Amino acid sequence: MRGTRALPTLDLVDAGDHVCWLVEQGEDFGSTARAFLADGALFGDKVLVVGSAETRWPHRGTAQGLLLDPGAERVAGVEWGTEAVLAAVRREADTACREGFRALRVLAQADSLWPGGASAQTVARHELDLDALVADTGTLMVCAYHRNGFDRATLELAVGVHPHQMGRRAPMPDFRMFSAGPDCWSVSGVIDADGAAAFRTAVGELLARSATVRLRCQDLQLMDAAAMEALAGCVRALPGRKVVLEGVNGTVRRCWSLLGYDTPQIPVELAP
């Protein structure tokens, strides 16, 4: 069962963990990143860096793993995007298993993938896809977001769609959503007016590629009227799609019915 953690250090990252590292301005990113990558040799992991070449090289000057540099690919005129990253991680995770490594250890620099920043929708889609891949393959994945490279709403959503986070000032998201199996996602925390837009964005990205999405809500403490409207509106906007809420508490069930959402026109099922 995957849980959520706020990590004080990357030393605690283990196989199957997907971590959002919120990097502060002036933080010694290089040293922390290189230490995380160097641990790959200690634990028997294959190492992959998505980012700049400087991150790949430890201070002693020995090559540290594979490198995918989106900036270099763009300069060479090669088409690059998030699908290429997903394919590369999947390919290297499978290769690491065949080659006898414990796991694939990945450091992905978000500002290298999106040098001009990215929308919340783009980040949600990419990180939710990555989380499903991490859960499936047992990869160690750390996604580094420099605070000055993305707006606040996008950073908050980025943290919320990772099970784990690290950073001195990393926000504690109101809710988290992470993979619990094929087309199944665990939702925890509180979804209220402040998080309703982010929740709709995340669910919309899941529904865009799956006809039915199951949300396990046993650890969801609250879903207020704004969040319910966001969910209902999201499903209505995507004909032929369905959301199944599993394990919601009695208060959510009663409010859902009182607000008039318990109708066939809104394909959201509240399962036991």
PDB file of N, CA, C and O in Angstrom, residues 94-155:
ATOM      1  N   ASP A  94      12.545  -1.341 -17.633  1.00  0.00           N
ATOM      2  CA  ASP A  94      12.514  -2.729 -18.104  1.00  0.00           C
ATOM      3  C   ASP A  94      13.934  -3.259 -18.312  1.00  0.00           C
ATOM      4  O   ASP A  94      14.245  -4.411 -17.960  1.00  0.00           O
ATOM      5  N   THR A  95      14.802  -2.421 -18.878  1.00  0.00           N
ATOM      6  CA  THR A  95      16.187  -2.828 -19.111  1.00  0.00           C
ATOM      7  C   THR A  95      16.914  -3.071 -17.790  1.00  0.00           C
ATOM      8  O   THR A  95      17.675  -4.040 -17.649  1.00  0.00           O
ATOM      9  N   ALA A  96      16.698  -2.208 -16.815  1.00  0.00           N
ATOM     10  CA  ALA A  96      17.340  -2.370 -15.509  1.00  0.00           C
ATOM     11  C   ALA A  96      16.964  -3.699 -14.872  1.00  0.00           C
ATOM     12  O   ALA A  96      17.805  -4.384 -14.278  1.00  0.00           O
ATOM     13  N   CYS A  97      15.703  -4.080 -15.019  1.00  0.00           N
ATOM     14  CA  CYS A  97      15.249  -5.360 -14.467  1.00  0.00           C
ATOM     15  C   CYS A  97      15.960  -6.519 -15.160  1.00  0.00           C
ATOM     16  O   CYS A  97      16.461  -7.442 -14.499  1.00  0.00           O
ATOM     17  N   ARG A  98      16.049  -6.479 -16.476  1.00  0.00           N
ATOM     18  CA  ARG A  98      16.707  -7.553 -17.222  1.00  0.00           C
ATOM     19  C   ARG A  98      18.194  -7.624 -16.907  1.00  0.00           C
ATOM     20  O   ARG A  98      18.786  -8.701 -16.913  1.00  0.00           O
ATOM     21  N   GLU A  99      18.808  -6.472 -16.642  1.00  0.00           N
ATOM     22  CA  GLU A  99      20.247  -6.428 -16.394  1.00  0.00           C
ATOM     23  C   GLU A  99      20.620  -6.750 -14.941  1.00  0.00           C
ATOM     24  O   GLU A  99      21.806  -6.778 -14.595  1.00  0.00           O
ATOM     25  N   GLY A 100      19.622  -6.982 -14.091  1.00  0.00           N
ATOM     26  CA  GLY A 100      19.893  -7.398 -12.728  1.00  0.00           C
ATOM     27  C   GLY A 100      20.041  -6.281 -11.718  1.00  0.00           C
ATOM     28  O   GLY A 100      20.461  -6.531 -10.576  1.00  0.00           O
ATOM     29  N   PHE A 101      19.700  -5.044 -12.091  1.00  0.00           N
ATOM     30  CA  PHE A 101      19.723  -3.944 -11.124  1.00  0.00           C
ATOM     31  C   PHE A 101      18.552  -4.076 -10.153  1.00  0.00           C
ATOM     32  O   PHE A 101      17.525  -4.674 -10.475  1.00  0.00           O
ATOM     33  N   ARG A 102      18.707  -3.501  -8.970  1.00  0.00           N
ATOM     34  CA  ARG A 102      17.603  -3.487  -8.022  1.00  0.00           C
ATOM     35  C   ARG A 102      16.417  -2.717  -8.579  1.00  0.00           C
ATOM     36  O   ARG A 102      15.263  -3.147  -8.472  1.00  0.00           O
ATOM     37  N   ALA A 103      16.688  -1.524  -9.157  1.00  0.00           N
ATOM     38  CA  ALA A 103      15.629  -0.658  -9.670  1.00  0.00           C
ATOM     39  C   ALA A 103      16.264   0.406 -10.560  1.00  0.00           C
ATOM     40  O   ALA A 103      17.490   0.532 -10.633  1.00  0.00           O
ATOM     41  N   LEU A 104      15.417   1.170 -11.228  1.00  0.00           N
ATOM     42  CA  LEU A 104      15.858   2.354 -11.964  1.00  0.00           C
ATOM     43  C   LEU A 104      15.704   3.555 -11.045  1.00  0.00           C
ATOM     44  O   LEU A 104      14.652   3.769 -10.443  1.00  0.00           O
ATOM     45  N   ARG A 105      16.774   4.346 -10.925  1.00  0.00           N
ATOM     46  CA  ARG A 105      16.788   5.555 -10.093  1.00  0.00           C
ATOM     47  C   ARG A 105      16.814   6.756 -11.026  1.00  0.00           C
ATOM     48  O   ARG A 105      17.752   6.939 -11.799  1.00  0.00           O
ATOM     49  N   VAL A 106      15.775   7.619 -10.948  1.00  0.00           N
ATOM     50  CA  VAL A 106      15.626   8.718 -11.886  1.00  0.00           C
ATOM     51  C   VAL A 106      15.586  10.055 -11.163  1.00  0.00           C
ATOM     52  O   VAL A 106      14.870  10.214 -10.168  1.00  0.00           O
ATOM     53  N   LEU A 107      16.339  11.001 -11.685  1.00  0.00           N
ATOM     54  CA  LEU A 107      16.207  12.401 -11.286  1.00  0.00           C
ATOM     55  C   LEU A 107      15.759  13.168 -12.512  1.00  0.00           C
ATOM     56  O   LEU A 107      16.447  13.184 -13.538  1.00  0.00           O
ATOM     57  N   ALA A 108      14.587  13.803 -12.438  1.00  0.00           N
ATOM     58  CA  ALA A 108      14.034  14.553 -13.555  1.00  0.00           C
ATOM     59  C   ALA A 108      13.926  16.022 -13.180  1.00  0.00           C
ATOM     60  O   ALA A 108      13.271  16.366 -12.194  1.00  0.00           O
ATOM     61  N   GLN A 109      14.581  16.887 -13.959  1.00  0.00           N
ATOM     62  CA  GLN A 109      14.534  18.327 -13.719  1.00  0.00           C
ATOM     63  C   GLN A 109      13.400  18.929 -14.546  1.00  0.00           C
ATOM     64  O   GLN A 109      13.466  18.991 -15.768  1.00  0.00           O
ATOM     65  N   ALA A 110      12.350  19.377 -13.859  1.00  0.00           N
ATOM     66  CA  ALA A 110      11.174  19.889 -14.556  1.00  0.00           C
ATOM     67  C   ALA A 110      11.494  21.107 -15.414  1.00  0.00           C
ATOM     68  O   ALA A 110      10.910  21.298 -16.484  1.00  0.00           O
ATOM     69  N   ASP A 111      12.437  21.945 -14.965  1.00  0.00           N
ATOM     70  CA  ASP A 111      12.737  23.139 -15.742  1.00  0.00           C
ATOM     71  C   ASP A 111      13.527  22.808 -17.005  1.00  0.00           C
ATOM     72  O   ASP A 111      13.596  23.621 -17.924  1.00  0.00           O
ATOM     73  N   SER A 112      14.113  21.626 -17.094  1.00  0.00           N
ATOM     74  CA  SER A 112      14.750  21.202 -18.338  1.00  0.00           C
ATOM     75  C   SER A 112      13.715  20.696 -19.329  1.00  0.00           C
ATOM     76  O   SER A 112      13.838  20.895 -20.542  1.00  0.00           O
ATOM     77  N   LEU A 113      12.686  20.049 -18.801  1.00  0.00           N
ATOM     78  CA  LEU A 113      11.616  19.553 -19.666  1.00  0.00           C
ATOM     79  C   LEU A 113      10.732  20.697 -20.152  1.00  0.00           C
ATOM     80  O   LEU A 113      10.296  20.720 -21.306  1.00  0.00           O
ATOM     81  N   TRP A 114      10.470  21.660 -19.244  1.00  0.00           N
ATOM     82  CA  TRP A 114       9.630  22.820 -19.587  1.00  0.00           C
ATOM     83  C   TRP A 114      10.399  24.095 -19.240  1.00  0.00           C
ATOM     84  O   TRP A 114      10.144  24.712 -18.192  1.00  0.00           O
ATOM     85  N   PRO A 115      11.353  24.502 -20.061  1.00  0.00           N
ATOM     86  CA  PRO A 115      12.203  25.655 -19.716  1.00  0.00           C
ATOM     87  C   PRO A 115      11.438  26.960 -19.576  1.00  0.00           C
ATOM     88  O   PRO A 115      11.894  27.880 -18.896  1.00  0.00           O
ATOM     89  N   GLY A 116      10.268  27.057 -20.194  1.00  0.00           N
ATOM     90  CA  GLY A 116       9.470  28.270 -20.069  1.00  0.00           C
ATOM     91  C   GLY A 116       8.333  28.144 -19.087  1.00  0.00           C
ATOM     92  O   GLY A 116       7.427  28.984 -19.056  1.00  0.00           O
ATOM     93  N   GLY A 117       8.369  27.100 -18.259  1.00  0.00           N
ATOM     94  CA  GLY A 117       7.256  26.838 -17.362  1.00  0.00           C
ATOM     95  C   GLY A 117       6.235  25.951 -18.049  1.00  0.00           C
ATOM     96  O   GLY A 117       6.372  25.602 -19.230  1.00  0.00           O
ATOM     97  N   ALA A 118       5.200  25.574 -17.339  1.00  0.00           N
ATOM     98  CA  ALA A 118       4.166  24.701 -17.890  1.00  0.00           C
ATOM     99  C   ALA A 118       2.854  24.976 -17.190  1.00  0.00           C
ATOM    100  O   ALA A 118       2.820  25.447 -16.058  1.00  0.00           O
ATOM    101  N   SER A 119       1.758  24.652 -17.877  1.00  0.00           N
ATOM    102  CA  SER A 119       0.436  24.828 -17.289  1.00  0.00           C
ATOM    103  C   SER A 119       0.176  23.734 -16.261  1.00  0.00           C
ATOM    104  O   SER A 119       0.816  22.669 -16.267  1.00  0.00           O
ATOM    105  N   ALA A 120      -0.784  23.991 -15.387  1.00  0.00           N
ATOM    106  CA  ALA A 120      -1.154  22.991 -14.393  1.00  0.00           C
ATOM    107  C   ALA A 120      -1.645  21.717 -15.065  1.00  0.00           C
ATOM    108  O   ALA A 120      -1.364  20.606 -14.606  1.00  0.00           O
ATOM    109  N   GLN A 121      -2.371  21.859 -16.186  1.00  0.00           N
ATOM    110  CA  GLN A 121      -2.880  20.688 -16.901  1.00  0.00           C
ATOM    111  C   GLN A 121      -1.741  19.828 -17.417  1.00  0.00           C
ATOM    112  O   GLN A 121      -1.772  18.599 -17.308  1.00  0.00           O
ATOM    113  N   THR A 122      -0.722  20.467 -17.990  1.00  0.00           N
ATOM    114  CA  THR A 122       0.420  19.718 -18.519  1.00  0.00           C
ATOM    115  C   THR A 122       1.156  18.987 -17.420  1.00  0.00           C
ATOM    116  O   THR A 122       1.512  17.807 -17.552  1.00  0.00           O
ATOM    117  N   VAL A 123       1.399  19.675 -16.302  1.00  0.00           N
ATOM    118  CA  VAL A 123       2.103  19.064 -15.183  1.00  0.00           C
ATOM    119  C   VAL A 123       1.293  17.909 -14.602  1.00  0.00           C
ATOM    120  O   VAL A 123       1.830  16.826 -14.321  1.00  0.00           O
ATOM    121  N   ALA A 124      -0.007  18.103 -14.420  1.00  0.00           N
ATOM    122  CA  ALA A 124      -0.849  17.044 -13.859  1.00  0.00           C
ATOM    123  C   ALA A 124      -0.828  15.808 -14.744  1.00  0.00           C
ATOM    124  O   ALA A 124      -0.672  14.679 -14.255  1.00  0.00           O
ATOM    125  N   ARG A 125      -0.984  16.009 -16.047  1.00  0.00           N
ATOM    126  CA  ARG A 125      -0.999  14.867 -16.966  1.00  0.00           C
ATOM    127  C   ARG A 125       0.312  14.089 -16.891  1.00  0.00           C
ATOM    128  O   ARG A 125       0.319  12.860 -16.779  1.00  0.00           O
ATOM    129  N   HIS A 126       1.407  14.815 -16.938  1.00  0.00           N
ATOM    130  CA  HIS A 126       2.714  14.166 -16.954  1.00  0.00           C
ATOM    131  C   HIS A 126       3.002  13.432 -15.637  1.00  0.00           C
ATOM    132  O   HIS A 126       3.429  12.270 -15.643  1.00  0.00           O
ATOM    133  N   GLU A 127       2.750  14.090 -14.511  1.00  0.00           N
ATOM    134  CA  GLU A 127       3.085  13.487 -13.228  1.00  0.00           C
ATOM    135  C   GLU A 127       2.154  12.327 -12.865  1.00  0.00           C
ATOM    136  O   GLU A 127       2.598  11.352 -12.243  1.00  0.00           O
ATOM    137  N   LEU A 128       0.895  12.392 -13.248  1.00  0.00           N
ATOM    138  CA  LEU A 128      -0.005  11.270 -13.003  1.00  0.00           C
ATOM    139  C   LEU A 128       0.421  10.059 -13.831  1.00  0.00           C
ATOM    140  O   LEU A 128       0.389   8.921 -13.353  1.00  0.00           O
ATOM    141  N   ASP A 129       0.827  10.298 -15.084  1.00  0.00           N
ATOM    142  CA  ASP A 129       1.336   9.205 -15.911  1.00  0.00           C
ATOM    143  C   ASP A 129       2.608   8.613 -15.305  1.00  0.00           C
ATOM    144  O   ASP A 129       2.795   7.392 -15.261  1.00  0.00           O
ATOM    145  N   LEU A 130       3.502   9.480 -14.838  1.00  0.00           N
ATOM    146  CA  LEU A 130       4.736   9.014 -14.212  1.00  0.00           C
ATOM    147  C   LEU A 130       4.444   8.218 -12.947  1.00  0.00           C
ATOM    148  O   LEU A 130       5.085   7.193 -12.681  1.00  0.00           O
ATOM    149  N   ASP A 131       3.478   8.671 -12.156  1.00  0.00           N
ATOM    150  CA  ASP A 131       3.183   7.975 -10.904  1.00  0.00           C
ATOM    151  C   ASP A 131       2.677   6.565 -11.176  1.00  0.00           C
ATOM    152  O   ASP A 131       3.053   5.617 -10.476  1.00  0.00           O
ATOM    153  N   ALA A 132       1.825   6.417 -12.193  1.00  0.00           N
ATOM    154  CA  ALA A 132       1.348   5.079 -12.552  1.00  0.00           C
ATOM    155  C   ALA A 132       2.517   4.201 -12.995  1.00  0.00           C
ATOM    156  O   ALA A 132       2.597   3.016 -12.645  1.00  0.00           O
ATOM    157  N   LEU A 133       3.446   4.770 -13.745  1.00  0.00           N
ATOM    158  CA  LEU A 133       4.615   4.030 -14.202  1.00  0.00           C
ATOM    159  C   LEU A 133       5.505   3.632 -13.029  1.00  0.00           C
ATOM    160  O   LEU A 133       5.985   2.498 -12.949  1.00  0.00           O
ATOM    161  N   VAL A 134       5.737   4.555 -12.105  1.00  0.00           N
ATOM    162  CA  VAL A 134       6.564   4.277 -10.927  1.00  0.00           C
ATOM    163  C   VAL A 134       5.951   3.148 -10.106  1.00  0.00           C
ATOM    164  O   VAL A 134       6.653   2.218  -9.662  1.00  0.00           O
ATOM    165  N   ALA A 135       4.647   3.217  -9.874  1.00  0.00           N
ATOM    166  CA  ALA A 135       3.981   2.186  -9.090  1.00  0.00           C
ATOM    167  C   ALA A 135       4.063   0.827  -9.774  1.00  0.00           C
ATOM    168  O   ALA A 135       4.203  -0.207  -9.119  1.00  0.00           O
ATOM    169  N   ASP A 136       4.014   0.825 -11.094  1.00  0.00           N
ATOM    170  CA  ASP A 136       4.029  -0.419 -11.859  1.00  0.00           C
ATOM    171  C   ASP A 136       5.407  -1.048 -11.922  1.00  0.00           C
ATOM    172  O   ASP A 136       5.545  -2.274 -11.902  1.00  0.00           O
ATOM    173  N   THR A 137       6.455  -0.219 -12.001  1.00  0.00           N
ATOM    174  CA  THR A 137       7.806  -0.732 -12.238  1.00  0.00           C
ATOM    175  C   THR A 137       8.705  -0.751 -11.005  1.00  0.00           C
ATOM    176  O   THR A 137       9.782  -1.340 -11.041  1.00  0.00           O
ATOM    177  N   GLY A 138       8.312  -0.077  -9.917  1.00  0.00           N
ATOM    178  CA  GLY A 138       9.167   0.002  -8.749  1.00  0.00           C
ATOM    179  C   GLY A 138      10.336   0.951  -8.917  1.00  0.00           C
ATOM    180  O   GLY A 138      11.343   0.858  -8.211  1.00  0.00           O
ATOM    181  N   THR A 139      10.201   1.897  -9.843  1.00  0.00           N
ATOM    182  CA  THR A 139      11.239   2.900 -10.088  1.00  0.00           C
ATOM    183  C   THR A 139      11.336   3.862  -8.906  1.00  0.00           C
ATOM    184  O   THR A 139      10.346   4.124  -8.221  1.00  0.00           O
ATOM    185  N   LEU A 140      12.537   4.401  -8.656  1.00  0.00           N
ATOM    186  CA  LEU A 140      12.714   5.530  -7.733  1.00  0.00           C
ATOM    187  C   LEU A 140      12.695   6.787  -8.584  1.00  0.00           C
ATOM    188  O   LEU A 140      13.567   6.953  -9.443  1.00  0.00           O
ATOM    189  N   MET A 141      11.752   7.658  -8.380  1.00  0.00           N
ATOM    190  CA  MET A 141      11.615   8.852  -9.214  1.00  0.00           C
ATOM    191  C   MET A 141      11.575  10.104  -8.354  1.00  0.00           C
ATOM    192  O   MET A 141      10.710  10.247  -7.495  1.00  0.00           O
ATOM    193  N   VAL A 142      12.518  11.009  -8.587  1.00  0.00           N
ATOM    194  CA  VAL A 142      12.516  12.318  -7.938  1.00  0.00           C
ATOM    195  C   VAL A 142      12.355  13.369  -9.024  1.00  0.00           C
ATOM    196  O   VAL A 142      13.154  13.443  -9.962  1.00  0.00           O
ATOM    197  N   CYS A 143      11.292  14.185  -8.910  1.00  0.00           N
ATOM    198  CA  CYS A 143      11.018  15.255  -9.875  1.00  0.00           C
ATOM    199  C   CYS A 143      11.334  16.589  -9.202  1.00  0.00           C
ATOM    200  O   CYS A 143      10.689  16.961  -8.225  1.00  0.00           O
ATOM    201  N   ALA A 144      12.351  17.279  -9.721  1.00  0.00           N
ATOM    202  CA  ALA A 144      12.817  18.525  -9.111  1.00  0.00           C
ATOM    203  C   ALA A 144      12.158  19.718  -9.790  1.00  0.00           C
ATOM    204  O   ALA A 144      12.308  19.917 -10.994  1.00  0.00           O
ATOM    205  N   TYR A 145      11.436  20.507  -9.000  1.00  0.00           N
ATOM    206  CA  TYR A 145      10.789  21.729  -9.483  1.00  0.00           C
ATOM    207  C   TYR A 145      11.428  22.921  -8.794  1.00  0.00           C
ATOM    208  O   TYR A 145      11.340  23.058  -7.570  1.00  0.00           O
ATOM    209  N   HIS A 146      12.089  23.776  -9.571  1.00  0.00           N
ATOM    210  CA  HIS A 146      12.647  25.002  -9.002  1.00  0.00           C
ATOM    211  C   HIS A 146      11.516  26.005  -8.809  1.00  0.00           C
ATOM    212  O   HIS A 146      10.754  26.291  -9.741  1.00  0.00           O
ATOM    213  N   ARG A 147      11.419  26.531  -7.607  1.00  0.00           N
ATOM    214  CA  ARG A 147      10.292  27.386  -7.265  1.00  0.00           C
ATOM    215  C   ARG A 147      10.157  28.592  -8.201  1.00  0.00           C
ATOM    216  O   ARG A 147       9.044  29.019  -8.528  1.00  0.00           O
ATOM    217  N   ASN A 148      11.291  29.146  -8.648  1.00  0.00           N
ATOM    218  CA  ASN A 148      11.214  30.341  -9.497  1.00  0.00           C
ATOM    219  C   ASN A 148      10.910  30.023 -10.959  1.00  0.00           C
ATOM    220  O   ASN A 148      10.842  30.920 -11.781  1.00  0.00           O
ATOM    221  N   GLY A 149      10.686  28.726 -11.291  1.00  0.00           N
ATOM    222  CA  GLY A 149      10.407  28.364 -12.675  1.00  0.00           C
ATOM    223  C   GLY A 149       8.945  28.105 -12.977  1.00  0.00           C
ATOM    224  O   GLY A 149       8.575  27.934 -14.146  1.00  0.00           O
ATOM    225  N   PHE A 150       8.091  28.101 -11.936  1.00  0.00           N
ATOM    226  CA  PHE A 150       6.684  27.755 -12.117  1.00  0.00           C
ATOM    227  C   PHE A 150       5.828  28.621 -11.195  1.00  0.00           C
ATOM    228  O   PHE A 150       6.278  29.038 -10.130  1.00  0.00           O
ATOM    229  N   ASP A 151       4.584  28.874 -11.608  1.00  0.00           N
ATOM    230  CA  ASP A 151       3.721  29.684 -10.755  1.00  0.00           C
ATOM    231  C   ASP A 151       3.226  28.853  -9.573  1.00  0.00           C
ATOM    232  O   ASP A 151       3.329  27.621  -9.547  1.00  0.00           O
ATOM    233  N   ARG A 152       2.691  29.558  -8.582  1.00  0.00           N
ATOM    234  CA  ARG A 152       2.326  28.909  -7.319  1.00  0.00           C
ATOM    235  C   ARG A 152       1.275  27.824  -7.509  1.00  0.00           C
ATOM    236  O   ARG A 152       1.393  26.727  -6.931  1.00  0.00           O
ATOM    237  N   ALA A 153       0.243  28.086  -8.320  1.00  0.00           N
ATOM    238  CA  ALA A 153      -0.825  27.103  -8.506  1.00  0.00           C
ATOM    239  C   ALA A 153      -0.289  25.817  -9.129  1.00  0.00           C
ATOM    240  O   ALA A 153      -0.680  24.708  -8.737  1.00  0.00           O
ATOM    241  N   THR A 154       0.606  25.963 -10.090  1.00  0.00           N
ATOM    242  CA  THR A 154       1.179  24.789 -10.747  1.00  0.00           C
ATOM    243  C   THR A 154       2.041  23.998  -9.778  1.00  0.00           C
ATOM    244  O   THR A 154       2.001  22.758  -9.745  1.00  0.00           O
ATOM    245  N   LEU A 155       2.832  24.695  -8.943  1.00  0.00           N
ATOM    246  CA  LEU A 155       3.668  24.002  -7.969  1.00  0.00           C
ATOM    247  C   LEU A 155       2.828  23.257  -6.937  1.00  0.00           C
ATOM    248  O   LEU A 155       3.146  22.122  -6.561  1.00  0.00           O
TER     249      LEU A 155
END
